[in-house]
Amino acid sequence: MQCAVERERELLEAVLREVPLNAEVTLLFGDAREIVDSSPTPAWGASSRDVTVIDLWAGAVIGARVASLEFYRRVAERVSDDGFVAVNLLDGPGFEYSRRQAATLQAVFAEVAVVLDERMLGNTELGNVVVLASNRPGAFAGSASWFGGASASSAREPFVISRDLERFIAGAAIVTDATACDSPPPDESHFNEHLGRPFFAA
């Protein structure tokens, strides 16, 4: 069974009138933080999830309240022992936001990996950064080969950071409800500080 949380009820219902969902998909309407903070609802249930995707945007920004230690702990309570969490972010030169998110998820889950376009490590462009987390031992040990079978039509295989995770995080602080802030918008000037300096340069 799949369960999805959506805040924009009217918009989604308009879409569903044209493209109905599979009957196995259960929809919960409301604020994601409020839902995970509440007691399990009949739709969400007390059962754990094998895969949880966190893709929560307001335009091009992720709100602070769905990107903190407390939020991820509540999510972790509903993930199975072998389950995975995937958090979709947008970041750029310096990776200040995604490094803090990786550090925060590492404080909750035993295994964490980061997936991005390798070209982003040149600190010249913005793009999606996906942080993966799990309590399954060795969950990402073979992650470097996950995309090895990509089709010839693929523009570029994603780059996976797992063994070098500590080097990527580089002491970034864990984010709590008290210290969390919204993700930087794509035009944020702080990216300029790191522009053009390779991230993993010696």
Coordinates of C-alpha atoms in Angstrom, one line a residue:
M1 CA 0.0 0.0 0.0
Q2 CA 1.2 3.5 -0.7
C3 CA 0.4 6.6 1.4
A4 CA 0.9 10.1 0.2
V5 CA 0.6 13.4 2.0
E6 CA -0.6 16.5 0.1
R7 CA -1.2 20.0 1.4
E8 CA -2.9 21.5 -1.7
R9 CA -6.1 19.6 -1.7
E10 CA -8.0 21.5 -4.3
L11 CA -5.1 21.4 -6.8
L12 CA -4.6 17.7 -6.4
E13 CA -8.3 16.9 -6.6
A14 CA -8.4 18.8 -9.9
V15 CA -5.6 16.7 -11.2
L16 CA -7.1 13.5 -10.0
R17 CA -10.3 14.2 -11.9
E18 CA -8.2 13.9 -15.1
V19 CA -5.7 11.3 -13.9
P20 CA -7.1 9.1 -11.2
L21 CA -4.7 7.3 -8.8
N22 CA -4.4 3.6 -8.3
A23 CA -6.9 2.3 -5.6
E24 CA -3.9 1.1 -3.5
V25 CA -2.8 4.7 -3.0
T26 CA -4.1 6.4 0.1
L27 CA -4.1 10.2 0.3
L28 CA -3.8 12.3 3.5
F29 CA -4.5 16.0 3.1
G30 CA -2.8 18.4 5.4
D31 CA 0.6 19.7 6.7
A32 CA 3.3 17.0 6.6
R33 CA 4.8 18.1 10.0
E34 CA 1.4 18.1 11.7
I35 CA 0.6 14.6 10.3
V36 CA 3.9 13.0 11.5
D37 CA 3.6 14.7 14.9
S38 CA 0.0 13.4 15.4
S39 CA -1.0 10.0 16.6
P40 CA -1.2 7.5 13.7
T41 CA -4.4 8.1 11.7
P42 CA -6.4 5.2 10.2
A43 CA -5.1 6.0 6.8
W44 CA -1.4 6.3 7.8
G45 CA -1.8 3.5 10.4
A46 CA 0.8 2.2 12.8
S47 CA 2.5 0.1 10.2
S48 CA 6.0 0.9 9.0
R49 CA 7.0 1.9 5.5
D50 CA 9.6 0.2 3.3
V51 CA 10.3 3.4 1.3
T52 CA 9.5 7.0 2.4
V53 CA 10.1 9.9 0.0
I54 CA 10.3 13.4 1.4
D55 CA 9.8 15.8 -1.4
L56 CA 8.3 18.9 0.3
W57 CA 8.5 22.2 -1.5
A58 CA 6.8 25.6 -1.4
G59 CA 7.9 26.8 -4.8
A60 CA 11.7 26.3 -4.9
V61 CA 12.1 26.3 -1.1
I62 CA 11.8 23.6 1.6
G63 CA 10.3 24.8 4.9
A64 CA 12.4 24.6 8.1
R65 CA 9.7 22.6 10.0
V66 CA 10.0 19.6 7.6
A67 CA 13.8 19.5 7.7
S68 CA 14.8 19.2 11.3
L69 CA 16.0 16.5 13.7
E70 CA 12.6 16.3 15.4
F71 CA 10.8 15.9 12.1
Y72 CA 13.1 13.1 10.9
R73 CA 12.8 11.3 14.2
R74 CA 9.1 11.2 13.7
V75 CA 9.5 9.9 10.2
A76 CA 12.0 7.2 11.4
E77 CA 9.3 5.9 13.8
R78 CA 7.3 4.9 10.7
V79 CA 10.1 3.3 8.7
S80 CA 10.6 -0.5 8.8
D81 CA 13.9 -1.9 10.0
D82 CA 15.1 -2.5 6.4
G83 CA 13.3 0.6 5.0
F84 CA 14.8 3.5 3.2
V85 CA 14.1 7.3 3.4
A86 CA 14.9 9.5 0.4
V87 CA 15.0 13.3 0.9
N88 CA 15.0 15.5 -2.3
L89 CA 16.8 18.8 -1.9
L90 CA 18.0 21.6 -4.1
D91 CA 21.5 23.0 -3.4
G92 CA 24.6 24.5 -5.0
P93 CA 28.1 25.6 -4.5
G94 CA 29.3 24.9 -0.9
F95 CA 26.4 22.5 -0.3
E96 CA 25.8 24.2 3.1
Y97 CA 22.1 23.2 3.2
S98 CA 22.5 19.6 2.1
R99 CA 25.5 19.0 4.3
R100 CA 23.5 20.0 7.3
Q101 CA 20.6 17.8 6.2
A102 CA 23.0 14.8 5.8
A103 CA 24.4 15.5 9.3
T104 CA 20.9 15.6 10.7
L105 CA 19.8 12.4 9.0
Q106 CA 23.0 10.7 10.2
A107 CA 21.9 11.6 13.8
V108 CA 18.7 9.6 13.2
F109 CA 19.7 6.7 10.9
A110 CA 22.6 4.3 11.0
E111 CA 23.4 4.6 7.3
V112 CA 23.3 7.7 5.0
A113 CA 24.4 8.4 1.5
V114 CA 24.2 11.4 -0.8
V115 CA 23.3 11.2 -4.5
L116 CA 24.0 14.1 -7.0
D117 CA 25.3 15.0 -10.4
E118 CA 29.1 14.7 -10.2
R119 CA 29.4 18.0 -12.1
M120 CA 28.0 19.8 -9.1
L121 CA 31.1 19.0 -7.2
G122 CA 32.9 21.6 -9.3
N123 CA 30.8 24.2 -7.4
T124 CA 29.6 25.9 -10.5
E125 CA 25.9 25.0 -10.7
L126 CA 22.8 24.2 -8.7
G127 CA 20.9 21.0 -8.8
N128 CA 19.1 18.3 -7.0
V129 CA 20.8 16.5 -4.1
V130 CA 19.1 13.4 -2.7
V131 CA 20.0 12.2 0.8
L132 CA 19.3 8.5 1.4
A133 CA 19.0 7.1 4.9
S134 CA 18.3 3.7 6.4
N135 CA 18.9 1.6 9.5
R136 CA 19.7 -1.5 7.4
P137 CA 23.4 -2.5 8.0
G138 CA 25.5 -1.8 4.9
A139 CA 22.5 -0.3 3.2
F140 CA 24.6 1.7 0.8
A141 CA 27.7 -0.5 0.6
G142 CA 27.1 -1.2 -3.1
S143 CA 25.5 2.1 -3.9
A144 CA 28.2 3.2 -6.3
S145 CA 27.0 0.5 -8.7
W146 CA 23.3 1.2 -8.5
F147 CA 23.3 3.3 -11.6
G148 CA 25.9 1.3 -13.5
G149 CA 23.2 -0.2 -15.7
A150 CA 21.9 3.2 -16.9
S151 CA 20.8 3.2 -20.5
A152 CA 22.9 4.7 -23.2
S153 CA 20.4 7.5 -23.6
S154 CA 21.1 8.7 -20.0
A155 CA 22.9 12.0 -20.0
R156 CA 25.0 11.2 -17.0
E157 CA 25.1 8.6 -14.2
P158 CA 24.4 10.1 -10.7
F159 CA 27.4 10.3 -8.3
V160 CA 26.9 8.6 -4.9
I161 CA 28.7 9.7 -1.8
S162 CA 28.7 7.1 0.9
R163 CA 32.3 6.2 1.9
D164 CA 33.2 9.9 1.8
L165 CA 30.2 11.0 3.7
E166 CA 32.1 12.5 6.6
R167 CA 34.2 14.4 4.2
F168 CA 31.1 15.7 2.5
I169 CA 29.4 16.7 5.8
A170 CA 32.7 18.3 7.0
G171 CA 31.5 19.2 10.5
A172 CA 28.2 20.7 9.4
A173 CA 25.8 21.2 12.3
I174 CA 22.8 19.0 13.0
V175 CA 19.6 21.0 12.4
T176 CA 16.9 21.1 15.2
D177 CA 13.6 22.9 15.4
A178 CA 15.3 25.7 17.2
T179 CA 18.1 26.2 14.6
A180 CA 16.3 25.1 11.4
C181 CA 15.8 27.6 8.5
D182 CA 14.2 27.4 5.1
S183 CA 16.4 26.0 2.3
P184 CA 18.1 28.8 0.2
P185 CA 16.3 29.9 -2.9
P186 CA 18.1 29.2 -6.2
D187 CA 19.2 32.9 -6.5
E188 CA 20.7 33.0 -3.0
S189 CA 23.8 35.1 -3.0
H190 CA 25.7 32.9 -0.5
F191 CA 26.4 30.4 -3.3
N192 CA 28.8 33.0 -4.7
E193 CA 31.2 32.5 -1.8
H194 CA 32.0 28.9 -3.0
L195 CA 31.5 29.4 -6.7
G196 CA 34.1 27.7 -8.9
R197 CA 36.1 26.1 -6.1
P198 CA 35.9 22.3 -6.5
F199 CA 34.2 20.9 -3.4
F200 CA 36.6 18.0 -2.8
A201 CA 39.7 19.9 -3.7
A202 CA 42.7 19.1 -1.4

